Coordinates of C-alpha atoms and ligand atoms in Angstrom, one line a residue:
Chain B
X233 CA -1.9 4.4 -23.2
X234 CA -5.3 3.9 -22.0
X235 CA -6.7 1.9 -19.3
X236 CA -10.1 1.1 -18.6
X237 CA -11.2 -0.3 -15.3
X238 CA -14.3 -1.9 -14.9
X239 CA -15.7 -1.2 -10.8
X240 CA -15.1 1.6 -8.4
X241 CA -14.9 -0.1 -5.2
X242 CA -11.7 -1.0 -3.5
X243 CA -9.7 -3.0 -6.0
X244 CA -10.5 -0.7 -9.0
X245 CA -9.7 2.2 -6.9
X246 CA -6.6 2.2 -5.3
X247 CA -5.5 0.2 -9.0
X248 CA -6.4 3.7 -10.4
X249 CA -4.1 5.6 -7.6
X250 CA -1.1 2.8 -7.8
X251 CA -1.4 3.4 -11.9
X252 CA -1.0 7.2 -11.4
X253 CA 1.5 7.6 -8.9
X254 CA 3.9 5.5 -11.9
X255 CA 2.7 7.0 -14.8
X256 CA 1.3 10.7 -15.1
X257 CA 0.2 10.2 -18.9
X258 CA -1.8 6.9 -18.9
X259 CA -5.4 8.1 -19.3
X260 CA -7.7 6.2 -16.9
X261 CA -10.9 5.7 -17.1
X262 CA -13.1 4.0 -14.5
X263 CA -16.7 2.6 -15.1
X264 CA -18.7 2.7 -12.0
X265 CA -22.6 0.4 -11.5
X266 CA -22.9 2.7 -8.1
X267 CA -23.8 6.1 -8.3
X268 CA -21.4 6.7 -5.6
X269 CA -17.6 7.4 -5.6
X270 CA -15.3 5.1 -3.6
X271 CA -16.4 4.2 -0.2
X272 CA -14.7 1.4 2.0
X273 CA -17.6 -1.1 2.7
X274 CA -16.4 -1.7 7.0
X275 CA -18.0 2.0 6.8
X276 CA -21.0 1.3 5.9
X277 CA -21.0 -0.8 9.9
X278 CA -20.4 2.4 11.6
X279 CA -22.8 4.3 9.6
X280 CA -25.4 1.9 10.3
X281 CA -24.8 2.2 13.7
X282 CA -24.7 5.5 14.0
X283 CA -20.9 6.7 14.2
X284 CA -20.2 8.4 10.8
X285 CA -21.9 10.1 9.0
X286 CA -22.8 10.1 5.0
X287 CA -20.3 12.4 4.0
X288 CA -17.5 11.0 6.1
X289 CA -18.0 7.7 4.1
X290 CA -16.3 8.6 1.2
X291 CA -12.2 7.6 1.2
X292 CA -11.6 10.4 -1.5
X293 CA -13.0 13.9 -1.8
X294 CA -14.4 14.4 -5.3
X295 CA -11.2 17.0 -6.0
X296 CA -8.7 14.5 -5.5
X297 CA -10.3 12.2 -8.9
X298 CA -9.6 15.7 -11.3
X299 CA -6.5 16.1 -9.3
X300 CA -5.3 12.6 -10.0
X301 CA -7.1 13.0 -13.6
X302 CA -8.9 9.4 -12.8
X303 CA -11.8 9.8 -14.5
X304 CA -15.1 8.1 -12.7
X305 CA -17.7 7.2 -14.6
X306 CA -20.4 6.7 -11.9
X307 CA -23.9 5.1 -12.6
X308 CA -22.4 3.9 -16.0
X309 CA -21.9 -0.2 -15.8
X310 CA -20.3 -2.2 -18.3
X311 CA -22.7 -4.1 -20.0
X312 CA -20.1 -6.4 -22.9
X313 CA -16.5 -6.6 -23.5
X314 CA -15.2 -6.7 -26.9
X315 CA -12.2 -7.9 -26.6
X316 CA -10.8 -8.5 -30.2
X317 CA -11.3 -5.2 -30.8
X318 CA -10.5 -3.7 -27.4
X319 CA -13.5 -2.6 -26.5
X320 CA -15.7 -2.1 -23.4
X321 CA -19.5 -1.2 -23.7
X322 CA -21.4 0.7 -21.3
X323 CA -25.4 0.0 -20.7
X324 CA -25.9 3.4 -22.3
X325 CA -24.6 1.9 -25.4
X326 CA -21.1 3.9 -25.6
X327 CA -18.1 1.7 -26.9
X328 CA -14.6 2.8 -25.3
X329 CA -11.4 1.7 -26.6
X330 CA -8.5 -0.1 -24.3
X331 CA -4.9 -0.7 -24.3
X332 CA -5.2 -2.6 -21.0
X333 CA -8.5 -3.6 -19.2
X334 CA -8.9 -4.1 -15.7
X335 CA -12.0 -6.5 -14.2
X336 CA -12.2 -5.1 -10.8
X337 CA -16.3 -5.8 -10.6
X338 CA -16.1 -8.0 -7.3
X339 CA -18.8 -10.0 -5.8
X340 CA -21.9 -9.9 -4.5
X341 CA -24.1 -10.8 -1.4
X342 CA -25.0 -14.6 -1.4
X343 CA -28.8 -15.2 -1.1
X344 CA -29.6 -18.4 -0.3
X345 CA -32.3 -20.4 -1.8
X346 CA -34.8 -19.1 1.5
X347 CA -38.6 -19.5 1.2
X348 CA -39.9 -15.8 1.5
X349 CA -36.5 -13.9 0.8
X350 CA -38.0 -11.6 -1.6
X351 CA -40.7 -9.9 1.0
X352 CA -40.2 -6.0 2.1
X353 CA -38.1 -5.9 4.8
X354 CA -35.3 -8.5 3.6
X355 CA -32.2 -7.4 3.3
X356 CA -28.6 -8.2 2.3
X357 CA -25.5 -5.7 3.0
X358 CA -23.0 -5.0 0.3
X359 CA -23.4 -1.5 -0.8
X360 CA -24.5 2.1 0.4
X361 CA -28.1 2.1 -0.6
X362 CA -28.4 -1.2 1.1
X363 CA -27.5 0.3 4.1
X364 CA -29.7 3.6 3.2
X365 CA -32.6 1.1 2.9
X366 CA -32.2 -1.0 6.2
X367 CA -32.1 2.2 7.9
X368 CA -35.0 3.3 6.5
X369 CA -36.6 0.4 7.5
X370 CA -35.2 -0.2 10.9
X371 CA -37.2 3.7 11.7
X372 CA -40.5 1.7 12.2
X373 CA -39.4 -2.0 12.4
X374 CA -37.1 -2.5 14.9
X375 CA -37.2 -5.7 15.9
X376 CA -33.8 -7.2 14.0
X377 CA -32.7 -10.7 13.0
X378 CA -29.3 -11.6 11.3
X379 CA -29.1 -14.6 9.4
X380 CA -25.8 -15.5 9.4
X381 CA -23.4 -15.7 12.2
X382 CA -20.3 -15.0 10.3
X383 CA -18.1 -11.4 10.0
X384 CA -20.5 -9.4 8.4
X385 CA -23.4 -10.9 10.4
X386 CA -22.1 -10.2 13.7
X387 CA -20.7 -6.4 12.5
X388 CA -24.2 -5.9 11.1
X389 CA -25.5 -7.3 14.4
X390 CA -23.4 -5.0 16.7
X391 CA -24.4 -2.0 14.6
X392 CA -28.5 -2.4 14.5
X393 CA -28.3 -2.7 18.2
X394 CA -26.2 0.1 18.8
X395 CA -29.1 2.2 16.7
X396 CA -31.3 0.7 19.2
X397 CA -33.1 -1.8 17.3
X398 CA -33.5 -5.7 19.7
X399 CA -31.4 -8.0 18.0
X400 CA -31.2 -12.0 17.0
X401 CA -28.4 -13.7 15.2
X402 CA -29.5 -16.9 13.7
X403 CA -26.6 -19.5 12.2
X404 CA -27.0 -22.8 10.5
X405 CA -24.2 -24.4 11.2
X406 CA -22.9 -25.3 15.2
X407 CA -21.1 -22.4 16.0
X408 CA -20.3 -18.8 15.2
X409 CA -17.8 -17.8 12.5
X410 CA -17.1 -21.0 11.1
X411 CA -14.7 -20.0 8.7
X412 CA -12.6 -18.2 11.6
X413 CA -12.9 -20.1 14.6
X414 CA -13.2 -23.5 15.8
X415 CA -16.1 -25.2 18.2
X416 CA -14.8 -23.9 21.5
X417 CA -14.0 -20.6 20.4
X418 CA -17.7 -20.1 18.7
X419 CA -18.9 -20.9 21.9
X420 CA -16.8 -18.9 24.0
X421 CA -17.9 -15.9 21.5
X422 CA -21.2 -16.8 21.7
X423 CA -21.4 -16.4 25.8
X424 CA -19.6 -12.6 24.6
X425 CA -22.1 -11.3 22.1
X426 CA -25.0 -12.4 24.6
X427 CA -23.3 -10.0 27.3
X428 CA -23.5 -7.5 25.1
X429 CA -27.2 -7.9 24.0
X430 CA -27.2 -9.9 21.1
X431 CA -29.0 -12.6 21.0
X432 CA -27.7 -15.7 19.1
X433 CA -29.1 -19.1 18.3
X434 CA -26.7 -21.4 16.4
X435 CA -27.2 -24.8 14.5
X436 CA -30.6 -23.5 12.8
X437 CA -31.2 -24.0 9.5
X438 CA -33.7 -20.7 8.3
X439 CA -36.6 -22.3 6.3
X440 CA -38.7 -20.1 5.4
X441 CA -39.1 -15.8 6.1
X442 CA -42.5 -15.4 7.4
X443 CA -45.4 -12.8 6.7
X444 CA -47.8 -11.5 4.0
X445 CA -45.4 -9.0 2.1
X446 CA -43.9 -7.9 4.7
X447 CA -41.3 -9.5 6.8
X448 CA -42.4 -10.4 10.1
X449 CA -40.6 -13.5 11.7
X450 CA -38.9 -16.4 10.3
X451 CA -39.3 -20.1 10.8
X452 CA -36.7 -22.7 11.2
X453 CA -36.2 -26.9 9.6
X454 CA -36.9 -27.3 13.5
X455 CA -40.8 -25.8 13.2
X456 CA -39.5 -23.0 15.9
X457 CA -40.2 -19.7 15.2
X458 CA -38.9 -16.0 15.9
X459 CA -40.3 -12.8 15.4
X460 CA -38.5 -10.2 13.5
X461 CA -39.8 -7.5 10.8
X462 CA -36.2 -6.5 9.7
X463 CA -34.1 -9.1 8.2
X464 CA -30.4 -9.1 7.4
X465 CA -28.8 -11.9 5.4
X466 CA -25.3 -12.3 5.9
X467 CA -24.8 -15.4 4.2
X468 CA -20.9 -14.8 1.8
X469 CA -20.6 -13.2 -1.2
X470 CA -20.3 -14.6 -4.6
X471 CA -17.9 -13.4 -7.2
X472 CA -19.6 -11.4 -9.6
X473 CA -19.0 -13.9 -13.1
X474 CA -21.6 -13.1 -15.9
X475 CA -19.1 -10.0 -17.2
X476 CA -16.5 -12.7 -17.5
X477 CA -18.4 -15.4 -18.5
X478 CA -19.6 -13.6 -21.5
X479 CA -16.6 -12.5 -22.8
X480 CA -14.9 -15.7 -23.1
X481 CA -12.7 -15.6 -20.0
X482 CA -12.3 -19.2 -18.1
X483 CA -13.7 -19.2 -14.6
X484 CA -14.6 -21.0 -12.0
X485 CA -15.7 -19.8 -8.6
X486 CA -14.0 -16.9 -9.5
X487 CA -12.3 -15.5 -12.9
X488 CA -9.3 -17.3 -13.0
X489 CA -5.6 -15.3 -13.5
X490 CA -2.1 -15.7 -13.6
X491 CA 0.8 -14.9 -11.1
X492 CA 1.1 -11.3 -12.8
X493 CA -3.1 -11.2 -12.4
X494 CA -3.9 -11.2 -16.1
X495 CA -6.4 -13.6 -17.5
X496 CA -6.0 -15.7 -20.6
X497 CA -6.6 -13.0 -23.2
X498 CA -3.9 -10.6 -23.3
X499 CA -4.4 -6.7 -21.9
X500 CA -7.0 -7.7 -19.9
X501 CA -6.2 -8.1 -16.0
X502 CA -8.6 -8.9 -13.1
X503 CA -8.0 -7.8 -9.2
X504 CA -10.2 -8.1 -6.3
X505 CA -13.2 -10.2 -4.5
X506 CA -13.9 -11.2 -8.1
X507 CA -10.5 -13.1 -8.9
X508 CA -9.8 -16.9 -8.2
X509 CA -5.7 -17.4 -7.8
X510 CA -4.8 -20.7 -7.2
X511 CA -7.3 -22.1 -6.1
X512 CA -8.5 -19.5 -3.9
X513 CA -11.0 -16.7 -3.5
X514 CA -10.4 -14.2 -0.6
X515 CA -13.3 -11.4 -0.4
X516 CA -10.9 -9.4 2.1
X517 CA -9.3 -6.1 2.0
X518 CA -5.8 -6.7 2.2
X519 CA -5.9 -9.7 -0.6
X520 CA -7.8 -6.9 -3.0
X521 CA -5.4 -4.3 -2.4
X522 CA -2.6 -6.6 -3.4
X523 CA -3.9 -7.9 -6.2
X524 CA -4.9 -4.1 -7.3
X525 CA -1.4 -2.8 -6.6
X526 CA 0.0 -5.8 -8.6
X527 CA -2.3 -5.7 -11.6
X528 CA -1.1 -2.1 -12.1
X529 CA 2.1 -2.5 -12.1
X530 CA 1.4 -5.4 -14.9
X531 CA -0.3 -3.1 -16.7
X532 CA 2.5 -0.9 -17.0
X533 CA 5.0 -3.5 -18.2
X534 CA 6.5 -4.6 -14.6
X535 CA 6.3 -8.2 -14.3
X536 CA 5.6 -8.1 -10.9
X537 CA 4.3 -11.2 -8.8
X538 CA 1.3 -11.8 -6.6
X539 CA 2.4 -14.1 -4.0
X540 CA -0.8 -14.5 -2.6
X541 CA -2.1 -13.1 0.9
X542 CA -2.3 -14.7 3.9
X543 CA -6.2 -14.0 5.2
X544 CA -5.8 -12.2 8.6
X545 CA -9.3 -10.9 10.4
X546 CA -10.2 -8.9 13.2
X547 CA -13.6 -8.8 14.7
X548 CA -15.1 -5.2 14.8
X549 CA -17.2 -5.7 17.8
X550 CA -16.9 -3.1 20.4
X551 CA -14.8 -4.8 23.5
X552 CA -14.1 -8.1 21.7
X553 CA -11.0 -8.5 20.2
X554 CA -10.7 -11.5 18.0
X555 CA -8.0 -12.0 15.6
X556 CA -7.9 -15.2 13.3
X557 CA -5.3 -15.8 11.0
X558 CA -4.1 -18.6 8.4
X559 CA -5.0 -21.8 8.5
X560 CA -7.1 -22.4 11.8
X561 CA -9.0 -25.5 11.0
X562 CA -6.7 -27.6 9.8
X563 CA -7.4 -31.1 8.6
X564 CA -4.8 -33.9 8.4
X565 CA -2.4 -35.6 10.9
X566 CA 0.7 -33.2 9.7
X567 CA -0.6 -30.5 12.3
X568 CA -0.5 -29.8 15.8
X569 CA -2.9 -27.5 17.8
X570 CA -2.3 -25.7 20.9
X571 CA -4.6 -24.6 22.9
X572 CA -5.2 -21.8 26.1
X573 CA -8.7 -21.1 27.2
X574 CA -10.4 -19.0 30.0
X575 CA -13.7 -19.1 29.8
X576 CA -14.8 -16.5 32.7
X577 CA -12.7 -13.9 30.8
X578 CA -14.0 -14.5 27.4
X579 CA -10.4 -15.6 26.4
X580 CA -9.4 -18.3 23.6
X581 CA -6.2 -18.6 22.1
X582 CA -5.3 -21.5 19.9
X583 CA -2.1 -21.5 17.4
X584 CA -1.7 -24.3 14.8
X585 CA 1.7 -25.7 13.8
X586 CA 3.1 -27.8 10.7
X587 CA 6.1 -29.3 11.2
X588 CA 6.6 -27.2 14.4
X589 CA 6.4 -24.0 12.3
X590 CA 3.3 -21.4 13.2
X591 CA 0.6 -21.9 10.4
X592 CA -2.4 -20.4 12.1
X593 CA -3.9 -18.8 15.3
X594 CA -6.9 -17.8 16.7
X595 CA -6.6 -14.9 20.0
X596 CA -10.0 -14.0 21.0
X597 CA -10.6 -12.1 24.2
X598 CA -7.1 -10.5 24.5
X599 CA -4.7 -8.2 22.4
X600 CA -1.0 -8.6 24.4
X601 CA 0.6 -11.1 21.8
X602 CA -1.6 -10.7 18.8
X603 CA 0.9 -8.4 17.0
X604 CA 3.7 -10.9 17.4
X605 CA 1.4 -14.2 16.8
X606 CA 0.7 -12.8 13.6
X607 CA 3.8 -11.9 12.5
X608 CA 4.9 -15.7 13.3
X609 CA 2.2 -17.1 11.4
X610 CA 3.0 -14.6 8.3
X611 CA 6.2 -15.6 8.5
X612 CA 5.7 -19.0 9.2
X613 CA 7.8 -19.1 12.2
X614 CA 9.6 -22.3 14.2
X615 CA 7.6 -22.2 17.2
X616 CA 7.8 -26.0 18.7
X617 CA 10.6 -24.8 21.6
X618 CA 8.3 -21.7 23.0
X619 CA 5.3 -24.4 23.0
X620 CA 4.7 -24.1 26.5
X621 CA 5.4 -20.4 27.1
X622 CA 2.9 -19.3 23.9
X623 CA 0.2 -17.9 26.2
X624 CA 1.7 -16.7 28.8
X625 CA 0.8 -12.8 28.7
X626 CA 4.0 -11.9 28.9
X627 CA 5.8 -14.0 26.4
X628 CA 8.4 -12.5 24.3
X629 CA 7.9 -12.5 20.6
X630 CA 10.6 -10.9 19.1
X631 CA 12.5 -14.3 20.9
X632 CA 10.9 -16.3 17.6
Chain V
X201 CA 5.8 6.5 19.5
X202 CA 3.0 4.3 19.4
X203 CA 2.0 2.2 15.9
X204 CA -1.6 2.2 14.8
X205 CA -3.4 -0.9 13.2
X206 CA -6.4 -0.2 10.6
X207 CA -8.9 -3.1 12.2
X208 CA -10.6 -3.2 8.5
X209 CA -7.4 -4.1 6.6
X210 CA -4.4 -4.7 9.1
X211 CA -2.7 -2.4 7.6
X212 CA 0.4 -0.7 10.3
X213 CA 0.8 2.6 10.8
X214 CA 4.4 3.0 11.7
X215 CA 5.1 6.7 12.9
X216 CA 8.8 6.1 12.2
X217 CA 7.8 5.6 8.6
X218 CA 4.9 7.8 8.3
X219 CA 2.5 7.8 5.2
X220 CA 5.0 9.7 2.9
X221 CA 2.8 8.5 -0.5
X222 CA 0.2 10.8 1.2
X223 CA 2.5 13.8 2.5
X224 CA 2.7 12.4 5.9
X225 CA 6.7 12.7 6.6
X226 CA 8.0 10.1 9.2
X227 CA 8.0 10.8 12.6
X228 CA 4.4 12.0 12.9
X229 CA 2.7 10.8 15.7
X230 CA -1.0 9.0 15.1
X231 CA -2.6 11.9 17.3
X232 CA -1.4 14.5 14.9
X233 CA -2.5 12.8 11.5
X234 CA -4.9 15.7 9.9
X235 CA -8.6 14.3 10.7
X236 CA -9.5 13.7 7.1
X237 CA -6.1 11.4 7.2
X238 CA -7.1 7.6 5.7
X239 CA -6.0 4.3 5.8
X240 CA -3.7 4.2 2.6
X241 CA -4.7 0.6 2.2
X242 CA -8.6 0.8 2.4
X243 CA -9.4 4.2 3.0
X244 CA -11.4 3.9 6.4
X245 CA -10.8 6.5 8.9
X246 CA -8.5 7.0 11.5
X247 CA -11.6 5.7 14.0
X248 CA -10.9 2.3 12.8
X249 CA -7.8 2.1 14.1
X250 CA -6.1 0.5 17.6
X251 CA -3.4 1.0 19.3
X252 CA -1.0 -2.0 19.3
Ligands
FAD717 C1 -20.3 -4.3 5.3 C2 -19.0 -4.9 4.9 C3 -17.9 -4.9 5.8 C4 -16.6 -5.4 5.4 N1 -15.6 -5.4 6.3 C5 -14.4 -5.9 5.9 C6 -13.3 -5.9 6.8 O1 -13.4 -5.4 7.9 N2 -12.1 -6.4 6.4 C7 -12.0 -7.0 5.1 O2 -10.9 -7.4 4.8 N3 -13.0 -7.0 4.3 C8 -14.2 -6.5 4.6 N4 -15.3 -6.5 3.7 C9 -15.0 -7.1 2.4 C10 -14.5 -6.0 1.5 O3 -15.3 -4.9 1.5 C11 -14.2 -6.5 0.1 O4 -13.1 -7.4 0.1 C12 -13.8 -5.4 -0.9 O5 -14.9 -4.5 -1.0 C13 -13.4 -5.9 -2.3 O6 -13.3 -4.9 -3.2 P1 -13.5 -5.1 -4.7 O7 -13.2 -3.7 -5.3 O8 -12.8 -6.2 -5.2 O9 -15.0 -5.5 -4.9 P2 -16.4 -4.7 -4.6 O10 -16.3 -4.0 -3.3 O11 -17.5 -5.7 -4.7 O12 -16.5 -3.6 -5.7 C14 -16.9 -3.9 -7.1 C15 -17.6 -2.8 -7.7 O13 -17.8 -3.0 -9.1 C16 -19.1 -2.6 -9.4 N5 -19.5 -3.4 -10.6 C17 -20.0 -4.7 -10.7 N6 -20.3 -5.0 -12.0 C18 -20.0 -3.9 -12.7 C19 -20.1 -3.6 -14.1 N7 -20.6 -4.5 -15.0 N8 -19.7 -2.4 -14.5 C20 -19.3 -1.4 -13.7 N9 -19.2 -1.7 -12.3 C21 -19.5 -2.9 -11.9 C22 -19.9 -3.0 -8.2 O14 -21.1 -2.2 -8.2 C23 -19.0 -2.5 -7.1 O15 -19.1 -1.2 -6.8 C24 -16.5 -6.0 4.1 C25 -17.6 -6.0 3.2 C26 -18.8 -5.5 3.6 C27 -20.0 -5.5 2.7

């Protein structure tokens, strides 16, 4: 049998490793678009910032592939899928024969449709030689500005200051990490990030990225302006499609698979920030990983599940903790929120309930109780008798 | 013994259990994971993780 996975990064990694460790004969065969081996991307934070170095970014030395007999094809994309005859082709023009193909090309950075976005000195962050060329860039420009106030902004944002460089996060809508928190919490963040020396504006819309060529300031709907020659955008991701598209597969915001992560045409399987399962599209770790693991064993014949993953977050910002889990904006009269807040201390806790059972939390500014909170939301625990004794700093979890 | 939590993925490092898949035999202590030791989920290194 031979299986042919399209991407090295997370998803078509550890599919490789979960297809070896059940069967030692399969050949595998991995195309890579970087010229790098597998790195986790939350490195690339810490090695903007100074903590690791290059060759500690790598999960895998290069002796483990031949030892594992995963065969890594880097710099090599896929260019066209063949799937009648079962057959992948590379940009170099080789054709490679499949029993079972695996889609595990992901997404990329979201650019939004920003006048200037193309000058020197604009950036996105996705892979290693974007993070090669910031810091290249940051050397003689290091006056910083983030636009986007979500994860990645802030991480990036924690990061370029910690290399030194004076830094500005700029976010369109109200408050910060919309997707994670609600109003009060954003704003409770907010007040944290400035102690720390990051400036950050919210509820301003970027129009346009000022300067000749080069980057040197942006300008805002409002007609204020800011000065900044090294510009991060840290506006999502978007699932990358076209492979997909071409070869026939239905799509939508993402490619579109079944519970056992195959598409519509048979032998060919898709894990990762690429893949749309009902309804959803993660772009987080732990929802790749399980769709890898459970795409492998498919592809070996075990008709195996993917239940879908409950997103879970934590903030990488040195001295905040933030944790956000499940649903934490919820909309419709079915829910309940509870709330705790002290402001002084940087602390927010808030824990949504459906039908008194635990369906999503937000504990920023603390880490006694975020173990058990998340449990209870994973498990979707009945919480509506410990209502009032939720935040205290002692309370008991294992009680739910 | 104290459990770990990777802070890129949330995935638990339970000492009791270990990381056997990797060689890691339960009962070993985070401190005395090998430094080139990764998180079996993501593969980020033992830096990203917190004590829970
Ligand atoms: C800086 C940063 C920090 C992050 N931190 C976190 C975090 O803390 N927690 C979390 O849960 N998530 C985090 N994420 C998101 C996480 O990295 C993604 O969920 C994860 O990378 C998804 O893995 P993937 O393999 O599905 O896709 P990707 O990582 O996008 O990998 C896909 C690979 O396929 C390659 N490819 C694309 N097209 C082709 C082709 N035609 N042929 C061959 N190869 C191709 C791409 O070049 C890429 O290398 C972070 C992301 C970034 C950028």
């Amino acid at each position: 049998m031979k299986i042919v996975i399209i991407g090295n990064g997370l998803a078509g990694t550890l599919a490789a490793k979960a297809l070896r460790e059940e069967d030692k004969q399969a050949e595998i065969e991995i195309y890579a678009e970087e010229k790098y081996l597998y790195y986790p991307r939350p490195n690339l934070i810490e090695f903007i910032s100074g903590s690791l170095p290059h060759d500690r970014l790598f999960a895998f030395p290069e002796r483990w592939y031949g030892q594992q007999r995963i065969d890594v094809r880097l710099a090599t994309p896929v260019r066209r899928v063949l799937p009648d005859a079962r057959q992948v082709e590379t940009t170099d023009g080789q054709r490679v024969a499949y029993d079972a193909l695996l889609l595990a090309n992901g997404a990329s950075s979201f650019i939004p449709p920003i006048r200037g976005a193309d000058k020197k000195g604009v950036f996105s962050l996705r892979t290693l030689d974007h993070a090669l060329d910031i810091l290249e860039r940051l050397r003689d420009h290091a006056r910083a500005a983030v636009i986007g106030g979500g994860l990645l902004g802030l991480e990036v944002a924690r990061a370029l200051k910690s290399r030194g460089a004076e830094v500005e996060v700029v976010e369109a809508l109200p408050y910060l990490l919309p997707r994670q928190l609600d109003p009060r919490g954003g704003a409770i963040l907010k007040t944290e990030m400035e102690k720390r020396g990051i400036r950050v504006r919210v509820g301003v819309a970027t129009e346009e990225i000022l300067g000749d060529d080069e980057a040197r300031g942006i300008r805002f709907k409002t007609g204020d302006e800011i000065a900044a020659e090294t510009i991060i955008i840290a506006a999502g991701v978007r699932p990358n499609l076209k492979l997909a598209q071409e070869t026939g597969l239905p799509t939508d915001r993402g490619v579109l698979v079944n519970e056992h992560l195959e598409t519509n045409k048979e032998g060919i399987f898709a894990a990762g920030d690429g893949v749309q399962y009902k309804g959803l599209v993660y772009g987080i770790i732990p929802a790749s990983f399980e769709q890898a693991r459970t795409a492998a064993a498919n592809i070996l014949g075990h008709k195996v599940k993917y239940e879908g993953t409950v997103p879970s977050i934590t903030l990488k910002v040195v001295g905040i903790h933030l944790t956000s889990i499940g649903q934490v904006n919820p909309d419709g009269r079915e829910f309940e929120e509870l709330r705790f807040e002290r402001p002084e201390e940087g602390v927010y806790k808030k824990v949504v309930l459906k039908d008194g059972a635990a369906v999503g939390a937000i504990w920023l500014g603390t880490k006694s109780g975020v173990n058990g909170i998340t449990r209870a939301v994973v498990q979707k625990a009945n919480i509506d008798k410990w209502k009032n004794e939720l935040f205290s700093e002692t309370f008991d979890f294992s009680l739910l | 013994m104290e459990k770990y939590e990777c802070t890129a993925c949330g995935y638990l490092y339970d000492p009791g259990v270990g990381d056997p898949e990797n060689g890691i035999a339960p009962g070993t202590a985070f401190e005395d994971l090998p430094e080139d030791w990764v998180c079996p989920q993501c593969g980020v290194g033992k830096e990203f993780f917190q004590k829970i």
